[in-house]
């Protein structure tokens, strides 16, 4: 495992985390808005 591979893995991991955070915030946003709509 070279340094280059390691940095690539970190980048991939970072992108995954960013996407995951976007997904979570989208879900929270949707839940908040839907609760306002339905209750």
CSV table of N, CA and C in Angstrom, one decimal:
chain,number,residue,atom,x,y,z
A,1,UNK,N,0.9,-1.2,0.0
A,1,UNK,CA,0.0,0.0,0.0
A,1,UNK,C,0.9,1.2,0.0
A,2,UNK,N,0.9,1.9,-1.1
A,2,UNK,CA,1.7,3.1,-1.2
A,2,UNK,C,1.0,4.4,-0.6
A,3,UNK,N,1.8,5.4,-0.5
A,3,UNK,CA,1.2,6.7,0.0
A,3,UNK,C,0.1,7.2,-0.9
A,4,UNK,N,0.3,7.0,-2.2
A,4,UNK,CA,-0.7,7.5,-3.2
A,4,UNK,C,-2.0,6.8,-3.0
A,5,UNK,N,-2.0,5.5,-2.9
A,5,UNK,CA,-3.2,4.7,-2.7
A,5,UNK,C,-3.9,5.1,-1.4
A,6,UNK,N,-3.1,5.4,-0.4
A,6,UNK,CA,-3.6,5.8,0.9
A,6,UNK,C,-4.4,7.1,0.8
A,7,UNK,N,-3.8,8.0,0.1
A,7,UNK,CA,-4.5,9.3,0.0
A,7,UNK,C,-5.8,9.2,-0.9
A,8,UNK,N,-5.7,8.3,-1.9
A,8,UNK,CA,-6.9,8.1,-2.7
A,8,UNK,C,-8.0,7.5,-1.8
A,9,UNK,N,-7.7,6.5,-1.0
A,9,UNK,CA,-8.7,5.9,-0.1
A,9,UNK,C,-9.3,7.0,0.8
A,10,UNK,N,-8.4,7.8,1.3
A,10,UNK,CA,-8.9,8.9,2.2
A,10,UNK,C,-9.9,9.8,1.5
A,11,UNK,N,-9.6,10.1,0.2
A,11,UNK,CA,-10.4,11.0,-0.6
A,11,UNK,C,-11.8,10.3,-0.8
A,12,UNK,N,-11.7,9.0,-1.1
A,12,UNK,CA,-13.0,8.3,-1.4
A,12,UNK,C,-13.8,8.2,-0.1
A,13,UNK,N,-13.1,8.0,1.0
A,13,UNK,CA,-13.8,8.0,2.3
A,13,UNK,C,-14.5,9.3,2.6
A,14,UNK,N,-13.7,10.4,2.4
A,14,UNK,CA,-14.2,11.7,2.6
A,14,UNK,C,-15.4,12.0,1.8
A,15,UNK,N,-15.4,11.7,0.5
A,15,UNK,CA,-16.5,11.9,-0.4
A,15,UNK,C,-17.8,11.1,0.1
A,16,UNK,N,-17.5,9.9,0.5
A,16,UNK,CA,-18.6,9.1,1.1
A,16,UNK,C,-19.2,9.7,2.3
A,17,UNK,N,-18.4,10.3,3.2
A,17,UNK,CA,-18.9,10.9,4.4
A,17,UNK,C,-19.7,12.2,4.0
A,18,UNK,N,-19.2,12.9,3.0
A,18,UNK,CA,-19.9,14.1,2.6
A,18,UNK,C,-21.3,13.7,2.1
A,19,UNK,N,-21.3,12.7,1.2
A,19,UNK,CA,-22.6,12.3,0.7
A,19,UNK,C,-23.5,11.8,1.8
A,20,UNK,N,-23.0,11.1,2.7
A,20,UNK,CA,-23.8,10.6,3.8
A,20,UNK,C,-24.4,11.7,4.6
A,21,UNK,N,-23.6,12.7,4.9
A,21,UNK,CA,-24.0,13.9,5.6
A,21,UNK,C,-25.2,14.6,4.9
A,22,UNK,N,-25.0,14.8,3.5
A,22,UNK,CA,-26.0,15.4,2.7
A,22,UNK,C,-27.3,14.6,2.8
A,23,UNK,N,-27.2,13.3,2.8
A,23,UNK,CA,-28.3,12.4,2.8
A,23,UNK,C,-29.1,12.5,4.2
A,24,UNK,N,-28.3,12.6,5.2
A,24,UNK,CA,-28.8,12.7,6.6
A,24,UNK,C,-29.6,14.1,6.7
A,25,UNK,N,-28.9,15.1,6.3
A,25,UNK,CA,-29.5,16.4,6.4
A,25,UNK,C,-30.8,16.6,5.6
A,26,UNK,N,-30.7,15.9,4.4
A,26,UNK,CA,-31.9,15.9,3.6
A,26,UNK,C,-33.1,15.2,4.3
A,27,UNK,N,-32.8,14.1,4.9
A,27,UNK,CA,-33.8,13.3,5.6
A,27,UNK,C,-34.4,14.1,6.8
A,28,UNK,N,-33.5,14.8,7.5
A,28,UNK,CA,-33.9,15.6,8.6
A,28,UNK,C,-34.8,16.7,8.1
A,29,UNK,N,-34.4,17.4,7.1
A,29,UNK,CA,-35.1,18.5,6.5
A,29,UNK,C,-36.5,18.0,6.1
A,30,UNK,N,-36.5,16.8,5.4
A,30,UNK,CA,-37.8,16.3,4.9
A,30,UNK,C,-38.7,15.9,6.1
A,31,UNK,N,-38.1,15.3,7.1
A,31,UNK,CA,-38.9,14.9,8.3
A,31,UNK,C,-39.5,16.1,8.9
A,32,UNK,N,-38.8,17.2,9.1
A,32,UNK,CA,-39.3,18.4,9.7
A,32,UNK,C,-40.4,19.0,8.9
A,33,UNK,N,-40.2,19.1,7.6
A,33,UNK,CA,-41.2,19.7,6.8
A,33,UNK,C,-42.5,18.8,6.7
A,34,UNK,N,-42.3,17.5,6.6
A,34,UNK,CA,-43.5,16.7,6.5
A,34,UNK,C,-44.2,16.7,7.8
A,35,UNK,N,-43.5,16.8,9.0
A,35,UNK,CA,-44.2,16.9,10.2
A,35,UNK,C,-45.0,18.2,10.3
A,36,UNK,N,-44.5,19.2,9.8
A,36,UNK,CA,-45.3,20.5,9.7
A,36,UNK,C,-46.5,20.4,8.8
A,37,UNK,N,-46.3,19.7,7.7
A,37,UNK,CA,-47.4,19.5,6.8
A,37,UNK,C,-48.5,18.6,7.3
A,38,UNK,N,-48.1,17.6,8.0
A,38,UNK,CA,-49.1,16.6,8.4
A,38,UNK,C,-49.7,16.8,9.8
A,39,UNK,N,-49.1,17.6,10.7
A,39,UNK,CA,-49.6,17.8,12.0
A,39,UNK,C,-50.2,19.2,12.2
